[in-house]
PDB file of C-alpha atoms in Angstrom:
ATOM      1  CA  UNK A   1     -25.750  -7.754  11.936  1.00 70.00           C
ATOM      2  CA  UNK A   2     -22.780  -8.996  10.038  1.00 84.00           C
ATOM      3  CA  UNK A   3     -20.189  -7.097   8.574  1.00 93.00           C
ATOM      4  CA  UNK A   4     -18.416  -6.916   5.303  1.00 96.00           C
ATOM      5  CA  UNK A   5     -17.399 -10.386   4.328  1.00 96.00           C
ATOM      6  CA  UNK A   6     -14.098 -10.333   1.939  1.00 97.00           C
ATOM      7  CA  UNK A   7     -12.237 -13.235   0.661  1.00 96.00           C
ATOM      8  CA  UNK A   8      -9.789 -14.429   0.136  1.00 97.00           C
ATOM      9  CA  UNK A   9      -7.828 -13.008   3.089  1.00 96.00           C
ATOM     10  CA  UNK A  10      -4.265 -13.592   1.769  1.00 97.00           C
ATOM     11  CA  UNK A  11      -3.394 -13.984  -2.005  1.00 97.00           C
ATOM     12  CA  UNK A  12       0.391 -14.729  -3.101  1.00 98.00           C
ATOM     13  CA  UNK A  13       1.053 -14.793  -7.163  1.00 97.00           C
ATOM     14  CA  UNK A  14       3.605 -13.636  -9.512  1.00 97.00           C
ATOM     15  CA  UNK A  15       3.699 -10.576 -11.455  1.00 96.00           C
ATOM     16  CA  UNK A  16       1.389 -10.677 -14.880  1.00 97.00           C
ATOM     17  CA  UNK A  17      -1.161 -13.168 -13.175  1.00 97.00           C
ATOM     18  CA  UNK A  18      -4.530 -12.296 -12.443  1.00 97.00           C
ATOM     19  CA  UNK A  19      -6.360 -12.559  -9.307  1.00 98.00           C
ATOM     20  CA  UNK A  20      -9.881 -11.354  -8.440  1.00 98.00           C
ATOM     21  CA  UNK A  21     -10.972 -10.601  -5.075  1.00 98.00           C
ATOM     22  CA  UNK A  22     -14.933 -10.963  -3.917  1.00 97.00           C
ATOM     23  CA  UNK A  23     -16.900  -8.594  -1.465  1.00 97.00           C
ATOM     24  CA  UNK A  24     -20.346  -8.840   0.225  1.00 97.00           C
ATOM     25  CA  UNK A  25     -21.942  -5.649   1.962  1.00 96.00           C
ATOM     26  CA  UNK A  26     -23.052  -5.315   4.938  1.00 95.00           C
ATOM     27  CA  UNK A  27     -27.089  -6.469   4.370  1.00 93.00           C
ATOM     28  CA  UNK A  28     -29.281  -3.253   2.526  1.00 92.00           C
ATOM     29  CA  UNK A  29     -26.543  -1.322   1.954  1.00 94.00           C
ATOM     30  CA  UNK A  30     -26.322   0.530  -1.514  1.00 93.00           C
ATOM     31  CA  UNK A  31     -22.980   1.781  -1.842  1.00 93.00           C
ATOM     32  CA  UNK A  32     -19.801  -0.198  -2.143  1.00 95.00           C
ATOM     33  CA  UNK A  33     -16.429   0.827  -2.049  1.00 95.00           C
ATOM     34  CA  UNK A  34     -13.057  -0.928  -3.249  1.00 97.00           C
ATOM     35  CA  UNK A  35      -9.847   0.886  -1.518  1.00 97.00           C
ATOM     36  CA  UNK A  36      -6.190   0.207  -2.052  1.00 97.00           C
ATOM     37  CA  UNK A  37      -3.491   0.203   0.978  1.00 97.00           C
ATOM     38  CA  UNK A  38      -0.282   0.619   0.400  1.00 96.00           C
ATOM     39  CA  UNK A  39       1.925  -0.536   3.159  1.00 93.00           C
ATOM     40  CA  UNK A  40       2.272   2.366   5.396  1.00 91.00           C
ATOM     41  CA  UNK A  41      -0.285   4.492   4.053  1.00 94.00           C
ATOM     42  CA  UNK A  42      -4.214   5.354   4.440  1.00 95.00           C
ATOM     43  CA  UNK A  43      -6.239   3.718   1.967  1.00 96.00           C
ATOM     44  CA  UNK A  44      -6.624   5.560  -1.563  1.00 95.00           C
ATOM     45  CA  UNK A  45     -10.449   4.612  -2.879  1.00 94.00           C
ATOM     46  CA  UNK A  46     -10.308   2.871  -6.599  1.00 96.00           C
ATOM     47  CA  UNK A  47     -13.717   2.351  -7.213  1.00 95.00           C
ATOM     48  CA  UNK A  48     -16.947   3.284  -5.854  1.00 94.00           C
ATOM     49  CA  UNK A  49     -20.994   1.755  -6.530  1.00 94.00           C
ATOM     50  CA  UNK A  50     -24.552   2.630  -5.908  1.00 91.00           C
ATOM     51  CA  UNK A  51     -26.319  -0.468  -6.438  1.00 90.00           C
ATOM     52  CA  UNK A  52     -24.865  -1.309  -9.398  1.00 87.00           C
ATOM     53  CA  UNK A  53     -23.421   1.537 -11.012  1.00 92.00           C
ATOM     54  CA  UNK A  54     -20.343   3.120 -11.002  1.00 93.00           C
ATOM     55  CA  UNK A  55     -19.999   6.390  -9.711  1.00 90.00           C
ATOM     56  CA  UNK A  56     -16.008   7.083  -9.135  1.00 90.00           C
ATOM     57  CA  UNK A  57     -13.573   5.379 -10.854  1.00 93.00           C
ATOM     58  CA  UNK A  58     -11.805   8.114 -11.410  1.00 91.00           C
ATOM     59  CA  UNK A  59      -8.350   6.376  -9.316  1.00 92.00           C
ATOM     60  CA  UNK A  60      -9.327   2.984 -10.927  1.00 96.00           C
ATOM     61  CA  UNK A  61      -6.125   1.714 -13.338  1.00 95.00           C
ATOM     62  CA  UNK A  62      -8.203   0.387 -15.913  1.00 95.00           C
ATOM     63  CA  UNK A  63      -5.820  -0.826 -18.239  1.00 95.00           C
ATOM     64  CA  UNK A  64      -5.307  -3.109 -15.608  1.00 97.00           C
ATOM     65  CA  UNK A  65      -7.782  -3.546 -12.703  1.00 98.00           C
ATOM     66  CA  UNK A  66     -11.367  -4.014 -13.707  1.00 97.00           C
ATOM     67  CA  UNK A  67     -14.921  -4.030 -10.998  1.00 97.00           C
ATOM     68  CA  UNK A  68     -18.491  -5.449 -11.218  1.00 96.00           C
ATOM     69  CA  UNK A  69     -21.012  -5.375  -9.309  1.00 94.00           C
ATOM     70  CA  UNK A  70     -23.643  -7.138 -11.678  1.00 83.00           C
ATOM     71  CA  UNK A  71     -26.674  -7.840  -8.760  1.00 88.00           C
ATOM     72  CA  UNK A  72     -26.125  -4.333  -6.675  1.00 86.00           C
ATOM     73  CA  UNK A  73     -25.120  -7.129  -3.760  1.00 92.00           C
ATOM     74  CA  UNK A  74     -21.619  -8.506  -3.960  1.00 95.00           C
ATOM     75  CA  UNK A  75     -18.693  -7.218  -5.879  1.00 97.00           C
ATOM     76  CA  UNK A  76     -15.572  -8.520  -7.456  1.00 97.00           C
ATOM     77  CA  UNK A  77     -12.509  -6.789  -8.332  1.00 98.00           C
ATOM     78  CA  UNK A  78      -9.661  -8.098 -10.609  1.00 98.00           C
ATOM     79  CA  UNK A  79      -5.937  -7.052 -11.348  1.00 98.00           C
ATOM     80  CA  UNK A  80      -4.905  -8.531 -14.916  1.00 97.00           C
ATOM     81  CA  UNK A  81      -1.897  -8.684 -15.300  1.00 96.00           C
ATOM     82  CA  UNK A  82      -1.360  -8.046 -11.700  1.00 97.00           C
ATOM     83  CA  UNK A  83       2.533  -5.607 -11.268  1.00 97.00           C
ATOM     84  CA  UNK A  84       4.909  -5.791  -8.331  1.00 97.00           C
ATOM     85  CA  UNK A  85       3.256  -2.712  -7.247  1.00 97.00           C
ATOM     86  CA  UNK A  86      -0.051  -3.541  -6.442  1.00 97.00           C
ATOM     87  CA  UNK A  87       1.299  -5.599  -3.725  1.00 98.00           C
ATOM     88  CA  UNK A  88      -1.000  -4.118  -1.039  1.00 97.00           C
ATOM     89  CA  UNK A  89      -4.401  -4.622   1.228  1.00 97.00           C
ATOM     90  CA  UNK A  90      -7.164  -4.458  -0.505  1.00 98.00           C
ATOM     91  CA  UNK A  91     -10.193  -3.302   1.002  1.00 97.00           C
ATOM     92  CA  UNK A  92     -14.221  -3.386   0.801  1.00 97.00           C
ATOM     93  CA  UNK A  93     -16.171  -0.688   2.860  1.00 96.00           C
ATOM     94  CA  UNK A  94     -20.117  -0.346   2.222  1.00 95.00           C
ATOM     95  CA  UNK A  95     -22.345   2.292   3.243  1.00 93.00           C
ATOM     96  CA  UNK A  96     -26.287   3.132   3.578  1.00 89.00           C
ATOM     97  CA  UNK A  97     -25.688   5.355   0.459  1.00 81.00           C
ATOM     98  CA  UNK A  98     -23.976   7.767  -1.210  1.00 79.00           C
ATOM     99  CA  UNK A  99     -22.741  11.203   0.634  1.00 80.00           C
ATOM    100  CA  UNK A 100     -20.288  12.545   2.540  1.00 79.00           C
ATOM    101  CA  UNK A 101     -22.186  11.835   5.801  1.00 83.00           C
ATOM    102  CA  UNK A 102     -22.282   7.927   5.398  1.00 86.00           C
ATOM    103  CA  UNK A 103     -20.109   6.399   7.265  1.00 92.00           C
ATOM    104  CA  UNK A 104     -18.481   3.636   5.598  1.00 94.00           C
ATOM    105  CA  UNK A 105     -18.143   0.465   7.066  1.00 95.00           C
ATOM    106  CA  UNK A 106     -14.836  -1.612   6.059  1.00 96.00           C
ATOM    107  CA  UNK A 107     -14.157  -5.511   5.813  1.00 96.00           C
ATOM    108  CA  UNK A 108     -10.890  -7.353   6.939  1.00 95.00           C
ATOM    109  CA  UNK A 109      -9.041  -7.233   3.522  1.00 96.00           C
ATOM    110  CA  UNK A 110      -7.057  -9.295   1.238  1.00 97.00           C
ATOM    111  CA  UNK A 111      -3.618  -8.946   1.311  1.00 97.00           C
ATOM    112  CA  UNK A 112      -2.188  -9.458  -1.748  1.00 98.00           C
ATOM    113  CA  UNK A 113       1.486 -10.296  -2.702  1.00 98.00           C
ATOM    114  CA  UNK A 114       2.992  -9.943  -6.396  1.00 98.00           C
ATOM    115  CA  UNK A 115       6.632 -11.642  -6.666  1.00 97.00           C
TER     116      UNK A 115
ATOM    117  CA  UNK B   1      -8.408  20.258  -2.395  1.00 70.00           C
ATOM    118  CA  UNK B   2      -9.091  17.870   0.407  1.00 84.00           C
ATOM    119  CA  UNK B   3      -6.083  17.087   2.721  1.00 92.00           C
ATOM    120  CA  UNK B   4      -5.617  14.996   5.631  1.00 96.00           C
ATOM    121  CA  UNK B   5      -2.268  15.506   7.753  1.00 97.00           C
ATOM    122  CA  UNK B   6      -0.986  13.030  10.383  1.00 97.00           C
ATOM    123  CA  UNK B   7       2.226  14.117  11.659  1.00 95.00           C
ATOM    124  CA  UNK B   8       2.804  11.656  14.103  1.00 97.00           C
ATOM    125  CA  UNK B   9       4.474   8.109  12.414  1.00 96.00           C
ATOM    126  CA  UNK B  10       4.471   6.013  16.027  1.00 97.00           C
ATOM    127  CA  UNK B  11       3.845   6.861  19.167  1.00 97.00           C
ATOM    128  CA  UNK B  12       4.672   4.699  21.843  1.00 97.00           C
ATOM    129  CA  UNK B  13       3.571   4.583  25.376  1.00 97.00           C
ATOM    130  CA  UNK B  14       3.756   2.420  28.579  1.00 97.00           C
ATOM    131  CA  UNK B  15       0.372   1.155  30.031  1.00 97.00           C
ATOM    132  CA  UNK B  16      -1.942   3.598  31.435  1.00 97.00           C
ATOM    133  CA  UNK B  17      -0.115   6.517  29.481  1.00 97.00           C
ATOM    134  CA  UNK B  18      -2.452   8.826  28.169  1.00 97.00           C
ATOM    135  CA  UNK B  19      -1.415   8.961  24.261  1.00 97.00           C
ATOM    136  CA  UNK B  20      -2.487  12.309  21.803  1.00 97.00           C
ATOM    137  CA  UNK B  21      -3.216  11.667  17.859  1.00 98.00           C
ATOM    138  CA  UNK B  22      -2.996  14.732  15.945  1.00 97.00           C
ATOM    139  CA  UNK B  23      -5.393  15.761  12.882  1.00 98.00           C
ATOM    140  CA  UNK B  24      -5.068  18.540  10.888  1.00 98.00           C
ATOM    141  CA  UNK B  25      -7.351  18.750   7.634  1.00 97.00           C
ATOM    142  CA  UNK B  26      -7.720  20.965   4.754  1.00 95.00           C
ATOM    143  CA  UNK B  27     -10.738  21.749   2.722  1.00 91.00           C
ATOM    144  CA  UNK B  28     -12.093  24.185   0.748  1.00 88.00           C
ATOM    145  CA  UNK B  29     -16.421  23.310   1.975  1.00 88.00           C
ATOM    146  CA  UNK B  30     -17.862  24.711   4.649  1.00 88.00           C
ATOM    147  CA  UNK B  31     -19.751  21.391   4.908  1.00 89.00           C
ATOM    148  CA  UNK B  32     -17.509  18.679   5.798  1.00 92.00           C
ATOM    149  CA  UNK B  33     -17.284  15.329   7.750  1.00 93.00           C
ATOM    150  CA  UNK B  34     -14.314  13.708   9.672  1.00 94.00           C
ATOM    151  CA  UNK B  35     -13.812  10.569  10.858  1.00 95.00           C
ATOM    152  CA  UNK B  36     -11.866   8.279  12.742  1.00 97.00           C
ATOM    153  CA  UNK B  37     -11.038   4.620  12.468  1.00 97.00           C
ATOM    154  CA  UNK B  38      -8.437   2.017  14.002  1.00 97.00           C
ATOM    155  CA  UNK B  39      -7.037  -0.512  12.430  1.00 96.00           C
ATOM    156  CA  UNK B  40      -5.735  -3.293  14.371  1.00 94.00           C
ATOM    157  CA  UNK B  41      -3.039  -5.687  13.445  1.00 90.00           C
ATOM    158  CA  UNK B  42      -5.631  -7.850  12.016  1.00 89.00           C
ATOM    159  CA  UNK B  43      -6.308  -5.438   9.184  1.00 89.00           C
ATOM    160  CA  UNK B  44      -9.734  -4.855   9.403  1.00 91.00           C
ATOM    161  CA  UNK B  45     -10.885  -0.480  10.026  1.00 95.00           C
ATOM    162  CA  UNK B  46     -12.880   0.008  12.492  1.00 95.00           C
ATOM    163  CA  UNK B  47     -15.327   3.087  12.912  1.00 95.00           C
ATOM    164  CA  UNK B  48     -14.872   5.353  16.315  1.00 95.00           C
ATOM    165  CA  UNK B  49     -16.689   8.355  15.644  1.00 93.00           C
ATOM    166  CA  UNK B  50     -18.265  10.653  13.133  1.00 93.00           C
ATOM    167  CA  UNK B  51     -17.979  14.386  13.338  1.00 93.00           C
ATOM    168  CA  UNK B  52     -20.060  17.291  10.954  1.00 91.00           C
ATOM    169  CA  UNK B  53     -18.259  20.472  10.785  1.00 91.00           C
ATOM    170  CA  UNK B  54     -21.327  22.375  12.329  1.00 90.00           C
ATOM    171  CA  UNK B  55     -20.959  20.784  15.124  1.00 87.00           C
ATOM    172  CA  UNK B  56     -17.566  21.821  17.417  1.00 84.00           C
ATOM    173  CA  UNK B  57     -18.748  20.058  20.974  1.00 84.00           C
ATOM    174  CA  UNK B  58     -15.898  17.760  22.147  1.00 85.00           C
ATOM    175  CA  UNK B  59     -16.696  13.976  22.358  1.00 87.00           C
ATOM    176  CA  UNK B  60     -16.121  11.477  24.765  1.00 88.00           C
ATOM    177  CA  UNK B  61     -17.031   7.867  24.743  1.00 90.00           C
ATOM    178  CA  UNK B  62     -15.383   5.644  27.509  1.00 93.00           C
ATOM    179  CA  UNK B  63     -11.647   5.960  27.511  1.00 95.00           C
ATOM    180  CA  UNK B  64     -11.631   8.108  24.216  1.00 95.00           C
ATOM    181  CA  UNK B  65     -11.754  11.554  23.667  1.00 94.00           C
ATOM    182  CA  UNK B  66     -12.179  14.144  20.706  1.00 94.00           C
ATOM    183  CA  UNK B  67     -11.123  17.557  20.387  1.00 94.00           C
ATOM    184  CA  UNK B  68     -12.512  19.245  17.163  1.00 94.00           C
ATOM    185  CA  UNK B  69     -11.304  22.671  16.643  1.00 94.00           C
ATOM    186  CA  UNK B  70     -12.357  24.647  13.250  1.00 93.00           C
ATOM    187  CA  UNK B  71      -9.971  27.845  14.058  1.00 92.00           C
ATOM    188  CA  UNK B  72      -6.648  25.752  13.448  1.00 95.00           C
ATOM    189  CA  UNK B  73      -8.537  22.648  11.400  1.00 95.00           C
ATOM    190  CA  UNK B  74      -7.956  19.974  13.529  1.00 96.00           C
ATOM    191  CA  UNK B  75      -9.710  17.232  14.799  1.00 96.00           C
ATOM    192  CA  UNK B  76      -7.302  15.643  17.876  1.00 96.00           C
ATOM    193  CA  UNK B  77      -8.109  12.012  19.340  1.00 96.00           C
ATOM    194  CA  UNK B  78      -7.354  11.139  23.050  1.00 96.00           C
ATOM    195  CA  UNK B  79      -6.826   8.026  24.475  1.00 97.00           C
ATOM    196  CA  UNK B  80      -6.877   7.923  28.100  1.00 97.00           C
ATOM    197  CA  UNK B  81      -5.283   5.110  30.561  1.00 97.00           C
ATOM    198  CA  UNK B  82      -4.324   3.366  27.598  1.00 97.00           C
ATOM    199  CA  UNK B  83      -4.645  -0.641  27.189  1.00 97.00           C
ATOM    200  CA  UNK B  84      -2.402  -2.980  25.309  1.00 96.00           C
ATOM    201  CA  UNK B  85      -5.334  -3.791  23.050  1.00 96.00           C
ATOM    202  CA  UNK B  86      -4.969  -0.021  22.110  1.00 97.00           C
ATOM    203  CA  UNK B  87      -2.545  -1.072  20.309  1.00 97.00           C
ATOM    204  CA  UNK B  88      -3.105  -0.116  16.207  1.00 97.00           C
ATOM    205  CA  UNK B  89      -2.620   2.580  13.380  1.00 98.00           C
ATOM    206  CA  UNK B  90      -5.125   5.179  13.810  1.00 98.00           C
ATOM    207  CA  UNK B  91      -6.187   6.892  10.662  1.00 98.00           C
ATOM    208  CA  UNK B  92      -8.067  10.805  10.251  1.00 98.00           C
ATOM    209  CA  UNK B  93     -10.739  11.208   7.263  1.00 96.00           C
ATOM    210  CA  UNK B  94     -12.230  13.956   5.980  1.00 94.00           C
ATOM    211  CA  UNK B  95     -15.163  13.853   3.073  1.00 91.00           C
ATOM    212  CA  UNK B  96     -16.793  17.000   1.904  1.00 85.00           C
ATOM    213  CA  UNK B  97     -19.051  18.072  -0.441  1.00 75.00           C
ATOM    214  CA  UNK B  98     -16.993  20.464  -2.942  1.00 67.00           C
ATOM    215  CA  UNK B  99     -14.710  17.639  -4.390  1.00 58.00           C
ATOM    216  CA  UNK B 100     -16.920  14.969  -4.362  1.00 57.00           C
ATOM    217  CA  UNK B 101     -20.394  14.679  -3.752  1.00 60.00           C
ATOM    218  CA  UNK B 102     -20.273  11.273  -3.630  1.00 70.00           C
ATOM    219  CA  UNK B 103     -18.697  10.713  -0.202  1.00 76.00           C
ATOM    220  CA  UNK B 104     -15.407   9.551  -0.840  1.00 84.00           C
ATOM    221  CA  UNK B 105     -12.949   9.891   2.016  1.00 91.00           C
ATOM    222  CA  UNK B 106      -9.174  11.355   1.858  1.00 93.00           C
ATOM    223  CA  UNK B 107      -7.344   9.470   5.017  1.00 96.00           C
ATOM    224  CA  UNK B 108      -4.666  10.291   6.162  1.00 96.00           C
ATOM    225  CA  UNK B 109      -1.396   8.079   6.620  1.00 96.00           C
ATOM    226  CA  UNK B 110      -2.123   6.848   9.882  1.00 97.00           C
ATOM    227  CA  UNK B 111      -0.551   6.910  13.319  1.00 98.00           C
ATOM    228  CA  UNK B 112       1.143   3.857  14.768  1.00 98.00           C
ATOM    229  CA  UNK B 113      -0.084   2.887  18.652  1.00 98.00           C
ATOM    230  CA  UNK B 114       2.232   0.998  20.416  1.00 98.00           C
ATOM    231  CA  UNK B 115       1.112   0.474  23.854  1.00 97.00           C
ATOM    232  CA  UNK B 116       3.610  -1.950  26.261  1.00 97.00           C
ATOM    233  CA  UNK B 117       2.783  -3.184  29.099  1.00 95.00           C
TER     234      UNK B 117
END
């Protein structure tokens, strides 16, 4: 079964660019997560889906960062105009569905850098 | 509120060491879940295990080894003989049902590995 695909892996721009970052699920699964990891900390969750709605975006800067996930499949999540401080890992996890006993299952990340 | 403490920054050990990784967790539910998951230099998090809170047996799967205990909230993870391909940060989560029913997951900020040969 494959896993959560992410791309791109590594993303270097300067500060008030955007970039946009893509994420397919692992196959069937209805919930889809977008986490932010800050360089020596756990990941902090900025958006979460089922299917195609959102149902936490509660940590989400939305003056900034913005998330679709038009088909309930893949996602995207953008950063205009990205800040030196969301230099980080960003992550995709997806999970069967919603509730605290799913376990999530993550992808590899992007690693973005702001200069 | 949910809370995930990992005291431990780094550990290091030499091959074969058996290493400790300390978990202590705060939440408010009597329902809860906690997890565990490695992440390797590569960047990817990997899932080790899955714990409820109703259930309090101790795990072991090959050369790893949980100790959940609900009198002092923690939920310890043993590595035994360790391996240089141990080597990672290990990160605690908890999800529950009182702050979000949703499943989102509080992590804690992870515990270096550094395993030499």
């Amino acid at each position: 079964e494959a896993g959560v695909a992410q791309s791109p892996r590594y993303k270097i721009i300067e500060k008030r660019q955007s970039v946009a970052f893509w994420c397919n699920p692992i196959s069937g699964h209805a919930t889809l997560y977008w986490y932010q990891q800050i360089l020596g900390q756990g990941p902090k969750l900025l958006i979460q889906f089922q299917n195609n709605g959102v149902v936490d975006d509660s940590q989400l800067p939305k003056d900034r960062f913005s998330a679709e996930r038009l088909k309930g499949v893949d996602s995207t999540l953008k950063i205009q105009p990205a800040k030196l401080e969301d230099s980080a890992v960003y992550l995709c996890a997806s999970s069967g569905t919603s509730g605290a006993q799913e376990t999530q299952y993550f992808g590899p990340g992007t690693r973005l850098l702001v200069l | 509120a949910q809370k995930v403490t990992q005291a431990q920054t780094e550990i290091s050990v030499v091959e074969k060491e058996d290493v400790t990784l300390d978990c202590v967790y705060e939440t408010r539910d009597t329902t809860y879940y906690l997890f565990w998951y490695k992440q390797p230099p590569s960047g990817e998090l990997v899932f080790l295990i899955r714990r409820n809170s109703f259930d309090e047996q101790n795990e072991i799967s090959g050369r790893y080894s949980w100790n959940f205990q609900k009198s002092t909230s923690s939920f310890n993870f043993t590595i035994t003989a360790s391996q240089v391909v141990d080597s990672a940060v290990y990160f605690c989560a908890l999800s529950d049902l009182t702050t979000d029913s949703w499943g989102k997951l509080q992590f804690g900020a992870g515990t270096q590995v550094v395993v030499t040969p």
